[in-house]
Short mmCIF file of C-alpha atoms and ligand atoms in Angstrom, two decimals:
data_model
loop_
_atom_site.label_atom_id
_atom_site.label_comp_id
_atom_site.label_asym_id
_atom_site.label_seq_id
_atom_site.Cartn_x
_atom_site.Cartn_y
_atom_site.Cartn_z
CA UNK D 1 -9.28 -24.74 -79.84
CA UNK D 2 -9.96 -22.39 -77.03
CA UNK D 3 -6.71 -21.73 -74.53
CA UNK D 4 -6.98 -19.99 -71.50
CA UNK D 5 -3.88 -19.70 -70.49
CA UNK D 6 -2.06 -18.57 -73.33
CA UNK D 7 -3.55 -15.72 -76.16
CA UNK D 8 -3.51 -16.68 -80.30
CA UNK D 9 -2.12 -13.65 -81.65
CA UNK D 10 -5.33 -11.32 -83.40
CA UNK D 11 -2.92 -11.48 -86.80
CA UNK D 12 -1.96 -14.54 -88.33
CA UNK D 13 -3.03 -17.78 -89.69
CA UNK D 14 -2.26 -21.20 -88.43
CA UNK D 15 -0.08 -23.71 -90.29
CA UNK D 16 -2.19 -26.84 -91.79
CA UNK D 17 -0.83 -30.03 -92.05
CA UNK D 18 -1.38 -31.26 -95.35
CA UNK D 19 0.35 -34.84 -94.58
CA UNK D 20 1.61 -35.43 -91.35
CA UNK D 21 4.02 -39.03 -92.14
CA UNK D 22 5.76 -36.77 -95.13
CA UNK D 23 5.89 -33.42 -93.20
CA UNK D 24 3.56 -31.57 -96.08
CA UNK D 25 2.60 -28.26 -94.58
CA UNK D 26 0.15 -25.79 -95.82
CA UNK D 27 2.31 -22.39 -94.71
CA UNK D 28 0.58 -19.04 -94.75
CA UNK D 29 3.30 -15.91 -95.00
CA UNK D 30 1.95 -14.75 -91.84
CA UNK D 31 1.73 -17.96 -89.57
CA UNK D 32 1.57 -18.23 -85.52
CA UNK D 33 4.16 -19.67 -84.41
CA UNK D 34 4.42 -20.34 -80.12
CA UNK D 35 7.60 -19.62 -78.87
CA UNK D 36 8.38 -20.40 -75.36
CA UNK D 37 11.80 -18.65 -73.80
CA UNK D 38 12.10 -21.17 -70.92
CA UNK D 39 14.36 -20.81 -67.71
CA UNK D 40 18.01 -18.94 -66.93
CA UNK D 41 19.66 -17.95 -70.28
CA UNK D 42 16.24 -18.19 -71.91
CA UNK D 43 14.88 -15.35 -71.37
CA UNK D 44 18.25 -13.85 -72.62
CA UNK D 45 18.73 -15.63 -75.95
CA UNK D 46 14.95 -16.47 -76.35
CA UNK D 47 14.04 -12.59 -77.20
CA UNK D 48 17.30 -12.41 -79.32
CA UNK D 49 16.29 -14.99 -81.23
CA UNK D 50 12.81 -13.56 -81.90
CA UNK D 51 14.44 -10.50 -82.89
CA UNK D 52 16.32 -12.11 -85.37
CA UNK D 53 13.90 -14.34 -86.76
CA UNK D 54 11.42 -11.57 -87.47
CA UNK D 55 14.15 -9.40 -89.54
CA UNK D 56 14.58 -12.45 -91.77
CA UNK D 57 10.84 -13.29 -92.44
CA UNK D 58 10.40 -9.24 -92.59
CA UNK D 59 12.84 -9.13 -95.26
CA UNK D 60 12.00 -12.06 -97.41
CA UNK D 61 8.20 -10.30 -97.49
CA UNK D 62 6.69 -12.12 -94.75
CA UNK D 63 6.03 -12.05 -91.18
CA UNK D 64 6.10 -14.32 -87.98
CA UNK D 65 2.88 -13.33 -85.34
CA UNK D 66 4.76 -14.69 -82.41
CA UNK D 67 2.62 -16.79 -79.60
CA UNK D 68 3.92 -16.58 -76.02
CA UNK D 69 3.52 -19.85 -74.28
CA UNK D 70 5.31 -20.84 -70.97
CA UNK D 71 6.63 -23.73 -69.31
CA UNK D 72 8.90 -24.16 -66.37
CA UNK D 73 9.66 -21.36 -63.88
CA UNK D 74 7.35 -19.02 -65.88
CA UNK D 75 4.92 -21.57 -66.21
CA UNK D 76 5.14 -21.60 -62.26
CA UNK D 77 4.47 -18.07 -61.68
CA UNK D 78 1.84 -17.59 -63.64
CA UNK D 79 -0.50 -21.09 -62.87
CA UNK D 80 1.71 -22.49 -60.18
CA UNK D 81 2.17 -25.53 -62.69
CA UNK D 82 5.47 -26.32 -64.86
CA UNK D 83 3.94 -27.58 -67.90
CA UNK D 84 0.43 -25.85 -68.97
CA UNK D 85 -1.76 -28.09 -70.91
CA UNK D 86 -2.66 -24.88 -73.28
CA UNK D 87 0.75 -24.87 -73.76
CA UNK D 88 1.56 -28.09 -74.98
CA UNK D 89 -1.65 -27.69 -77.38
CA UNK D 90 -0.63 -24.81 -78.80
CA UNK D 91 2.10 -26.46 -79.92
CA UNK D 92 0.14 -29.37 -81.47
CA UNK D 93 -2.12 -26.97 -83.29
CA UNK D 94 0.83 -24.46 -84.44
CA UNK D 95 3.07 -27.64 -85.69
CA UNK D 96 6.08 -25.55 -85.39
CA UNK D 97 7.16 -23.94 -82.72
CA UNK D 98 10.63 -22.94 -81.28
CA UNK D 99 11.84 -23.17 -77.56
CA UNK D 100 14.65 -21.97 -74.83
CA UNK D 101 15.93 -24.40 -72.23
CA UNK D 102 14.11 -25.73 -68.88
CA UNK D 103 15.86 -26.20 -66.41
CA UNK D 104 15.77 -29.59 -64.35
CA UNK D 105 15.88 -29.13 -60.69
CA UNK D 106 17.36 -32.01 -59.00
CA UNK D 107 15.37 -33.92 -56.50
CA UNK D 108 13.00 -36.50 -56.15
CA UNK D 109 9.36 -36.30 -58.12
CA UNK D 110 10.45 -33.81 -60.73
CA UNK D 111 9.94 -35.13 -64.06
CA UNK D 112 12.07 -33.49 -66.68
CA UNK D 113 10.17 -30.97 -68.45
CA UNK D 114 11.60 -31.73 -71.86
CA UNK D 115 10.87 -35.34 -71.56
CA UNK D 116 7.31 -34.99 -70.87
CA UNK D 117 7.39 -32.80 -73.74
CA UNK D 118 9.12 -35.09 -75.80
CA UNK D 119 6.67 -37.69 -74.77
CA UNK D 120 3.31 -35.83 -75.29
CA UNK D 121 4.35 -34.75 -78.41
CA UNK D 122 5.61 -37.67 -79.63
CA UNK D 123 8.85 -35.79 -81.40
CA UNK D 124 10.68 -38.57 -82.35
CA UNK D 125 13.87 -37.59 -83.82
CA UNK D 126 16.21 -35.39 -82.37
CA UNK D 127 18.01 -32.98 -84.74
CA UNK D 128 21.44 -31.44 -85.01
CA UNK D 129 22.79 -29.65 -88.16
CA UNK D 130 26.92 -29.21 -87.60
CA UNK D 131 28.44 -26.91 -89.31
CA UNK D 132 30.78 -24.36 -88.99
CA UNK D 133 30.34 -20.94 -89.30
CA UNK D 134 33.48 -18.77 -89.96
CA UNK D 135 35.37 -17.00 -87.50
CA UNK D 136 34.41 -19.77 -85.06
CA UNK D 137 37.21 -20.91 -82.82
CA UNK D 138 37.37 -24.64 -83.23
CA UNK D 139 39.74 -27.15 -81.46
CA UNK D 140 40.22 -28.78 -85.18
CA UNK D 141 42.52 -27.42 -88.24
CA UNK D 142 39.74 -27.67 -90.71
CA UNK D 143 36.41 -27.17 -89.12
CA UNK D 144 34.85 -25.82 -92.40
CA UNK D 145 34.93 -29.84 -93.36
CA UNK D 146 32.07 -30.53 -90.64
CA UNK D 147 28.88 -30.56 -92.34
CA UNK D 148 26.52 -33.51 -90.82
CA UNK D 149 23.26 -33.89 -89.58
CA UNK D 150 22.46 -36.29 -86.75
CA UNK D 151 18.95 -38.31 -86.24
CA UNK D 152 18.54 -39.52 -82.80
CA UNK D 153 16.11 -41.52 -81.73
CA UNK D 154 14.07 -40.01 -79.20
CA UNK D 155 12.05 -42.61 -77.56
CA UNK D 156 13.60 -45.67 -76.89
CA UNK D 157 17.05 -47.25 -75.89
CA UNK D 158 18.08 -45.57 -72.69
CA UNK D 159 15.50 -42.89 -73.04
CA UNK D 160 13.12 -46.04 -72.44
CA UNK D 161 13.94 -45.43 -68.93
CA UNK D 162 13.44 -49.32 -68.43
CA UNK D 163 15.89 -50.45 -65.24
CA UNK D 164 15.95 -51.57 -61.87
CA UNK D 165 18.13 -50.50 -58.59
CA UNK D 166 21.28 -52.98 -56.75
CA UNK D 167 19.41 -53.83 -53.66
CA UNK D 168 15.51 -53.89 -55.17
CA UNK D 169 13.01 -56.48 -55.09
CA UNK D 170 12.51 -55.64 -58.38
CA UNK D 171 16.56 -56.51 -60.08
CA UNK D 172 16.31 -59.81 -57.97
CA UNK D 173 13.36 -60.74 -59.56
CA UNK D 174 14.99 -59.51 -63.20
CA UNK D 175 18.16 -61.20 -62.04
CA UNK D 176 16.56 -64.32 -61.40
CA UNK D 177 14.13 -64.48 -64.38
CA UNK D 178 17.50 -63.45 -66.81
CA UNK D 179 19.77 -66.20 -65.12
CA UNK D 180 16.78 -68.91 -64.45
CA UNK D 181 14.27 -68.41 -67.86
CA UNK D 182 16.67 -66.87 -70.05
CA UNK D 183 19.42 -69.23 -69.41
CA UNK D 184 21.70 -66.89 -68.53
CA UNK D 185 23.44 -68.47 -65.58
CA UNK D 186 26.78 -67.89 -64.61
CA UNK D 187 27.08 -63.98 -66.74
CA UNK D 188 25.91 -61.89 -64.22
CA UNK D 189 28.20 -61.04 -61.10
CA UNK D 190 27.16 -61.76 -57.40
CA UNK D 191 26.84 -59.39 -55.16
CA UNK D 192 24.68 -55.80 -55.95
CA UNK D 193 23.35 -55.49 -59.71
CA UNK D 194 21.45 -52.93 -61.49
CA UNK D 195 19.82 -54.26 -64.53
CA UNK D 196 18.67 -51.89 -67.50
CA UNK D 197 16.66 -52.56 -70.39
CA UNK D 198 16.95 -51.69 -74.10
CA UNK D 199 14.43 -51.79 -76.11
CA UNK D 200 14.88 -50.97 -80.26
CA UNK D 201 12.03 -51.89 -81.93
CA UNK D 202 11.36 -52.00 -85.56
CA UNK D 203 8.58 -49.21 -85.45
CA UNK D 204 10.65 -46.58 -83.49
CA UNK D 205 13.81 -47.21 -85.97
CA UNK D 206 11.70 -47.33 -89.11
CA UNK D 207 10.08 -44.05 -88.82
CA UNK D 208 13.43 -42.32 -87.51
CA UNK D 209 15.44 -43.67 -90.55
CA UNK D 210 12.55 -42.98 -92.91
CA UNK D 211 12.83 -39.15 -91.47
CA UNK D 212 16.88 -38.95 -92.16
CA UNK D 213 16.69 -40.36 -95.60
CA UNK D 214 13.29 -38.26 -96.19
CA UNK D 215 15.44 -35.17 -95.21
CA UNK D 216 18.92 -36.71 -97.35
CA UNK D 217 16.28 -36.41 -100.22
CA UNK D 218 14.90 -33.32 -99.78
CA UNK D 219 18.23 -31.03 -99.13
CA UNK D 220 20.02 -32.88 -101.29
CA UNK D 221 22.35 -34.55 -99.09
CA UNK D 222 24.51 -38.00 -100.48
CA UNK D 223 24.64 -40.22 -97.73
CA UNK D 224 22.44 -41.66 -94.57
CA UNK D 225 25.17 -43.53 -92.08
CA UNK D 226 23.35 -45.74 -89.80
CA UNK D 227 25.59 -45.33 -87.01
CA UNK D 228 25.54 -48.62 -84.42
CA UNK D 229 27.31 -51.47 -82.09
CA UNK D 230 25.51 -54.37 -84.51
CA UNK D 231 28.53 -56.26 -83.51
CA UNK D 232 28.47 -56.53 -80.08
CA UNK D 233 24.45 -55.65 -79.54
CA UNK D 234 23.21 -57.87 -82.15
CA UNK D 235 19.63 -57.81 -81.45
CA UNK D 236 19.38 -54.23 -80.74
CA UNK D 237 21.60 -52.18 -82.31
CA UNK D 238 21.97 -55.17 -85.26
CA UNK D 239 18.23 -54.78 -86.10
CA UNK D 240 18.30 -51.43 -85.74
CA UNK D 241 21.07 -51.67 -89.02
CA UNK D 242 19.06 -54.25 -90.35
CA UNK D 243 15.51 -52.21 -90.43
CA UNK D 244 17.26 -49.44 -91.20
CA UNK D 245 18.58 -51.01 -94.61
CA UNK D 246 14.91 -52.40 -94.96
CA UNK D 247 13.77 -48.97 -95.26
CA UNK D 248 16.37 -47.72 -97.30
CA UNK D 249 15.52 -51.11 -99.81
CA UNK D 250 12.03 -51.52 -99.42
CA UNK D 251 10.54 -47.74 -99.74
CA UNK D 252 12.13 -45.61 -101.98
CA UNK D 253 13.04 -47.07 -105.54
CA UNK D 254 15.80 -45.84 -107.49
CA UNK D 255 15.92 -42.65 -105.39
CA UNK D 256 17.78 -44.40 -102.28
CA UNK D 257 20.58 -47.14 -103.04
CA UNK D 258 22.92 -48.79 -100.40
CA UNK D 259 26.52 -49.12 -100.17
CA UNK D 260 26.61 -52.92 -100.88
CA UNK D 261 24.48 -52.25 -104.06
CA UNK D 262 26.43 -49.52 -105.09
CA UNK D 263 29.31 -51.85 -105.35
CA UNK D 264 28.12 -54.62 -106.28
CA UNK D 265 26.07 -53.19 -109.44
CA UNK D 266 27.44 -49.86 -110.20
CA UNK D 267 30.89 -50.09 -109.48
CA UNK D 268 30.57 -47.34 -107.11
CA UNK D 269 29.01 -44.98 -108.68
CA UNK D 270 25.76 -43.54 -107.26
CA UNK D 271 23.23 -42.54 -109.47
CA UNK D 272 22.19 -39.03 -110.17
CA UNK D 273 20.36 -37.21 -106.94
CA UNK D 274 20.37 -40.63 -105.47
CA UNK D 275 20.88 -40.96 -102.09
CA UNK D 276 23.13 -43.71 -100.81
CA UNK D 277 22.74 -45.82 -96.98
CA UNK D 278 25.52 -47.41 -95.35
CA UNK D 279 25.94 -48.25 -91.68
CA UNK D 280 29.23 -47.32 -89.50
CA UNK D 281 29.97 -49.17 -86.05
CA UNK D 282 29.80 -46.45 -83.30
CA UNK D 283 33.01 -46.59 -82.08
CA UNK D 284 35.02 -46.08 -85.71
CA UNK D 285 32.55 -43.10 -86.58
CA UNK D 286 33.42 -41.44 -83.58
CA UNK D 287 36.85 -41.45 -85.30
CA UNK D 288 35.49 -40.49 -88.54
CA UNK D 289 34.09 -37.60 -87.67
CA UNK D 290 37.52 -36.78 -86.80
CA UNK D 291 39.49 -38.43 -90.06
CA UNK D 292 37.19 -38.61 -92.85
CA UNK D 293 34.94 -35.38 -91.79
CA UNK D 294 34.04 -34.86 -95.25
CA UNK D 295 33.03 -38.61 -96.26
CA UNK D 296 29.39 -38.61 -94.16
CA UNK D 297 26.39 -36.08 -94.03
CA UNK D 298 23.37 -37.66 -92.44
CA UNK D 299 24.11 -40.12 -89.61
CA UNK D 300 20.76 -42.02 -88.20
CA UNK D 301 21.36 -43.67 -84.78
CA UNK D 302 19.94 -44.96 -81.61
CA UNK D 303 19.51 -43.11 -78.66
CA UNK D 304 22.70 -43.39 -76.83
CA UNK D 305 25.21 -43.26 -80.09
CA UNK D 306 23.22 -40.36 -81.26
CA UNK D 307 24.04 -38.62 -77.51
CA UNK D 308 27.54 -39.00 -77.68
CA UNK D 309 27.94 -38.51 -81.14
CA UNK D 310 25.84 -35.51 -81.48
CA UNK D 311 28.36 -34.02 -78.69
CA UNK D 312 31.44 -34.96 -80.16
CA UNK D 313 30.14 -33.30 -83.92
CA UNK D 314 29.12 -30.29 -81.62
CA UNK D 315 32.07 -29.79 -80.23
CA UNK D 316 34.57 -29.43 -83.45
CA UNK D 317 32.30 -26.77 -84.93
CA UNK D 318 32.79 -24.17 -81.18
CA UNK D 319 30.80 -26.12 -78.86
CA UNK D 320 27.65 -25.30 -76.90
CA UNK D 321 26.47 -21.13 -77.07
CA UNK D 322 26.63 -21.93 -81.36
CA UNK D 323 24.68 -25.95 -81.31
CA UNK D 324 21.33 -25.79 -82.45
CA UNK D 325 19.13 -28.72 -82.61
CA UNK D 326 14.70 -29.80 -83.33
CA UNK D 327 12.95 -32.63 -82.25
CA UNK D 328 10.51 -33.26 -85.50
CA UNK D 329 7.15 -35.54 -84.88
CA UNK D 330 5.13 -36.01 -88.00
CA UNK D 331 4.25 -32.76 -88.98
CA UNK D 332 5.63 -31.18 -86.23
CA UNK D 333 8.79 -29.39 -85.10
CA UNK D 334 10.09 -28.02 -82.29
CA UNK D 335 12.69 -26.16 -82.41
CA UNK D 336 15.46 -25.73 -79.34
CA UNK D 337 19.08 -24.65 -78.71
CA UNK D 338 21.46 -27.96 -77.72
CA UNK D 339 22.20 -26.16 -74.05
CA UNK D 340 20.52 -25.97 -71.40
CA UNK D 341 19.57 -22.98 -68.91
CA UNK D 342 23.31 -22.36 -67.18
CA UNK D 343 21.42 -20.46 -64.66
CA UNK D 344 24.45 -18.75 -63.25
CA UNK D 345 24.19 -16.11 -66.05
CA UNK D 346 20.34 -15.88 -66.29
CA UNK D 347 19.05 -12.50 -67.01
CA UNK D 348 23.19 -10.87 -67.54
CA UNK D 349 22.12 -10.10 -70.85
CA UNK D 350 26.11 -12.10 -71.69
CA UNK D 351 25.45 -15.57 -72.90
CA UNK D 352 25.44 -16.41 -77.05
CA UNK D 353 22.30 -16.33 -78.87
CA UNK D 354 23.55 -18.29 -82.06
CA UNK D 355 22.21 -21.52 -81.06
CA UNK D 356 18.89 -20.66 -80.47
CA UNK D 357 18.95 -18.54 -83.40
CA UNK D 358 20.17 -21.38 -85.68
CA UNK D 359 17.40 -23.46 -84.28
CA UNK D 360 15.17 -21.14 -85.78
CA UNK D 361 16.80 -21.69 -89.12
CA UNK D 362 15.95 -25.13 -89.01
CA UNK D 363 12.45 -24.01 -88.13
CA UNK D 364 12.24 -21.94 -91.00
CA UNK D 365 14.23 -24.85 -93.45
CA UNK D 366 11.14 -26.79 -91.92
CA UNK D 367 8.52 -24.47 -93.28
CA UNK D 368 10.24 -24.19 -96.72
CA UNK D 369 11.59 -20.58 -95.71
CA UNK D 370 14.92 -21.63 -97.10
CA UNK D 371 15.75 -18.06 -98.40
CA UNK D 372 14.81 -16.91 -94.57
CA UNK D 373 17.03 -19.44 -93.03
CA UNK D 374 19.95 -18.97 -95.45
CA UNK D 375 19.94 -15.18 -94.89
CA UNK D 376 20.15 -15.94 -90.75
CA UNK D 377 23.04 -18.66 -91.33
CA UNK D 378 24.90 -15.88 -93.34
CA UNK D 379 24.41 -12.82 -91.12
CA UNK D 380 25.17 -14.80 -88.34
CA UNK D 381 28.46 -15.82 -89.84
CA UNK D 382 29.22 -11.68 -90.76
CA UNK D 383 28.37 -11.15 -87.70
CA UNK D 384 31.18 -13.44 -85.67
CA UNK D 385 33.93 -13.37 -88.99
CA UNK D 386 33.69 -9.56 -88.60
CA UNK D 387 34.79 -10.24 -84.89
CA UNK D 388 31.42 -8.99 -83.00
CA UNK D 389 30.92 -11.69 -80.45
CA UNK D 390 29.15 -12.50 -77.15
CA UNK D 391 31.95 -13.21 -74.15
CA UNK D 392 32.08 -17.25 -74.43
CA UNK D 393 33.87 -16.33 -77.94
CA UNK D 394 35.41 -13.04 -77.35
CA UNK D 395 37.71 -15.11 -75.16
CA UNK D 396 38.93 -16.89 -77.75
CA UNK D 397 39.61 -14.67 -80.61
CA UNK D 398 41.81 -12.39 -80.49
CA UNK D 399 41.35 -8.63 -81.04
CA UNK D 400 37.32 -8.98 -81.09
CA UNK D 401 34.48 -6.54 -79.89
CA UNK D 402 32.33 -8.05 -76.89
CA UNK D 403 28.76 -7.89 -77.33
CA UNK D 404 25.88 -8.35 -75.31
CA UNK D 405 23.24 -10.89 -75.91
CA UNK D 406 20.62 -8.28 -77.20
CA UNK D 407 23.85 -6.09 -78.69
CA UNK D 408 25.15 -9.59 -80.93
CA UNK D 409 21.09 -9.41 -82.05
CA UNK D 410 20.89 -6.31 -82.85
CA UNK D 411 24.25 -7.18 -85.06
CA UNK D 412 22.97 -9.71 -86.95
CA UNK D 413 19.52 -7.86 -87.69
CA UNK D 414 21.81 -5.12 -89.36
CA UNK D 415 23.39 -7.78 -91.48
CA UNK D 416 20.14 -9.39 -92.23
CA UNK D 417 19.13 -5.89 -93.50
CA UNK D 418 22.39 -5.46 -95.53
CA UNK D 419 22.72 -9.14 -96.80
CA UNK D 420 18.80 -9.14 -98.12
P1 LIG Z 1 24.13 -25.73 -69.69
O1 LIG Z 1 24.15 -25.99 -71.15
O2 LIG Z 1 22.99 -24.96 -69.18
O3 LIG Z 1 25.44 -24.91 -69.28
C1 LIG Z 1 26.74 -25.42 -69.21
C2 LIG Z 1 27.74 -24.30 -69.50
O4 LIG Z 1 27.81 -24.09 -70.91
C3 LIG Z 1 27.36 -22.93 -68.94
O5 LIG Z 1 27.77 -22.76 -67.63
C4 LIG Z 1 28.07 -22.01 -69.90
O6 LIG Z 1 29.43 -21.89 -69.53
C5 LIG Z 1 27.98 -22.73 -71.21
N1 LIG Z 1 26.85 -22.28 -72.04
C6 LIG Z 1 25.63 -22.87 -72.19
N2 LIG Z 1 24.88 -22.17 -73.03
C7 LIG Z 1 25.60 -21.11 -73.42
C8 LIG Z 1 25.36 -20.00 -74.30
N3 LIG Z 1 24.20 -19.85 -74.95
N4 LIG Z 1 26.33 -19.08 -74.45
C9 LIG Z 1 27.49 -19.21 -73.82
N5 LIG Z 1 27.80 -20.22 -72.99
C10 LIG Z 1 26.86 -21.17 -72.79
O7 LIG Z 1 24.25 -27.14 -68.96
P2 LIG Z 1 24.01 -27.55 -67.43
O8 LIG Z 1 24.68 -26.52 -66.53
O9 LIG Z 1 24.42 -28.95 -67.36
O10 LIG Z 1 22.45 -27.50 -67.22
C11 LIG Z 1 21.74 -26.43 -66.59
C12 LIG Z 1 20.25 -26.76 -66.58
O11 LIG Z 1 19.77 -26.85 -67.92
C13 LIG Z 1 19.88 -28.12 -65.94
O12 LIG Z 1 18.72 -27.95 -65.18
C14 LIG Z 1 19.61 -29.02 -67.10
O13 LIG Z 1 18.70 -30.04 -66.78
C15 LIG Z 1 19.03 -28.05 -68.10
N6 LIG Z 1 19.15 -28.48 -69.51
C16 LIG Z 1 18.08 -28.25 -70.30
C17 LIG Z 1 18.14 -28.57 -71.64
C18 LIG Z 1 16.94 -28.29 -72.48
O14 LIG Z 1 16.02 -27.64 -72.04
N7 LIG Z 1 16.89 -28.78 -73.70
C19 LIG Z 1 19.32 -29.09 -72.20
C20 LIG Z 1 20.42 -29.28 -71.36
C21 LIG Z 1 20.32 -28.97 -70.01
#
């Protein structure tokens, strides 16, 4: 491929897919890997987190040969477009690549950058390790307990975008089609009506519950929690339980075992390695989370549940400036902090570069650089338990020294070069 926008680092070797559906990468120790900064607070954290990155693959005897592509504002400046074709194959050739926030003006005709993204590159499940690191202010006793994974779908439920506007042509027609062909007279309200569509299909909940239990398998995690509202949604979120168990029955053997099983033949007990599926209603896990932390470690879950959800794990571990998150294709990943671009601190050199940082460890987790991403996660976790912090935590802990973004980087790189 020839870009002219962007320039392939002179060093460095591209990553080859070996098998896309089961993530099987061909990983040189010198791979290019595009990283794009993005708007406001990215071009604060984004550096920090390159920074950071490097130190770790520098001190587990490789390197990273970084590749600059842009979107967003400097996307604008430079090609007076927001989202540079080069840019989004780069990222399709690279397979991994790790990003900042865009920023989403509001007004009419702008799409969302990071759903055209999501779209072209067809990165299906959204990511989010939670867990806490120590020395993080929590709003919970036991934070430590928090150690889950969510797998949201990326594509379909509300993100289907499928719904019509009180007043339209267009929800009359729906209106009338639902009441008078569907025989559903007599539910919907008169008067002004939007009308929304969900779709859940048995494609787009197959292939994101075959990635959470693929991932339950691989770092050795117990349990895959299909988290949904079967009970009210039966033909939506129901199937999406009910596919989800096909999976867990149909591909996998002896290596993947549900809860029903478990009981009914094993008295419980899960066999060795073996991962186990069960399925939650939405509502109670969001009180799980809170009571029985411990109890789950992969949750897979449609769109919306996987929003709120994903949140409300986020927010017992310290919240946004320590979230990191990926949205994985097949054979691809790209990496990106949970937050977005809170422009009113772009370019203060203030905000907290953990979450994009983490995101990188799930980068590198997703290369096979475990040693890499382990020695980030820990010198990350020196860093804030020995009280060096950006502001957002400094205000929270009490007798702690404030940091800037690129000071807090610099920290960490010093630990990464102690801990290795
Ligand atoms: P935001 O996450 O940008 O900021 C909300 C607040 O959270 C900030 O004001 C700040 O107090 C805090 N915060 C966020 N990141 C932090 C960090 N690293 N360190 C310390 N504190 C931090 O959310 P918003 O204000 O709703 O959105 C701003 C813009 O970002 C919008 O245009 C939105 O569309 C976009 N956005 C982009 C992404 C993405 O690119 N993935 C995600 C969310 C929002």
């Amino acid at each position: 491929m020839t870009y002219e926008q962007v320039e392939v680092p002179d060093e460095g070797e591209a990553i080859e897919v070996v098998d896309a559906k089961n993530d099987e990468l061909d990983v040189p120790d010198t791979p290019v890997i595009p990283i794009l900064y993005g708007d406001g607070i990215g071009t604060d954290v984004g550096p920090a987190a390159q920074k950071v990155l490097e130190a770790a693959a520098n001190a587990t005897g490789r390197d990273v040969s970084w590749m600059q592509v842009y979107a967003g504002e400097s996307a604008r400046e430079r090609y007076d477009e927001n989202l540079p074709e080069d840019t989004v194959e780069a990222i399709k050739e690279f397979r991994v690549a790790i990003k900042g926030p865009l920023t989403t003006p509001v007004g009419a005709g702008f799409r969302s950058l990071n759903v055209a993204l999501r779209k072209t590159l067809d990165t299906y499940a959204n990511v989010r390790p939670t867990y806490h690191l120590e020395g993080v202010p929590s709003p919970v006793s036991e934070p430590q307990q928090m150690d889950m994974v969510t797998f949201r779908e990326n594509t379909e439920d509300v993100y289907a975008g499928i719904e019509w506007e009180a007043g339209t042509d267009e929800v009359q027609q729906v209106k009338e089609f639902v009441e008078e062909e569907m025989g559903f007279d007599d539910t919907i309200h008169d008067g002004p009506v939007g009308i929304g569509v969900k779709p859940i299909t048995e494609f787009g909940t197959k292939r994101l519950v075959r990635k959470a239990i693929d991932y339950a398998l691989e770092r050795g995690r117990d349990t895959v929690t299909l988290v949904h509202k079967g009970n009210i949604m039966k033909f939506t979120e129901g199937a999406f339980r009910d596919w989800g168990y096909e999976v867990a029955e149909e591909e996998y053997g002896e290596e993947v075992i549900t809860e029903d099983t478990l009981w009914e033949e094993r008295d419980g007990q899960p066999p060795e390695d073996a991962v186990v599926v069960n399925d939650r209603i939405a509502d109670n896990m969001l009180q799980q989370i809170l009571t029985r932390t411990e109890q789950y470690d992969v949750l897979a879950m449609p769109n919306l549940n996987g929003d709120y959800l994903s949140d409300a794990c986020g927010a017992q571990i310290g919240g946004l400036g320590i979230a990191p998150g990926a949205n994985f294709g097949d054979g691809l990943c790209l990496a990106e902090p949970v937050h977005g671009s809170a422009p009113k601190y772009a370019g203060q050199d203030k905000v907290n570069p953990t979450a994009m940082i983490l995101s990188g460890v799930l980068m590198f987790e997703y290369i096979g650089w475990d040693d890499a991403a382990q020695l980030v996660r820990d010198a990350c976790e020196a860093t804030i338990s020995s009280k060096q912090v950006t502001y957002d935590l400094h205000r929270q802990i009490e007798g702690g020294e404030k940091l800037a973004t690129s000071e807090y980087a610099d920290a960490v790189v010093e630990n990464i070069e102690q801990l290795a």
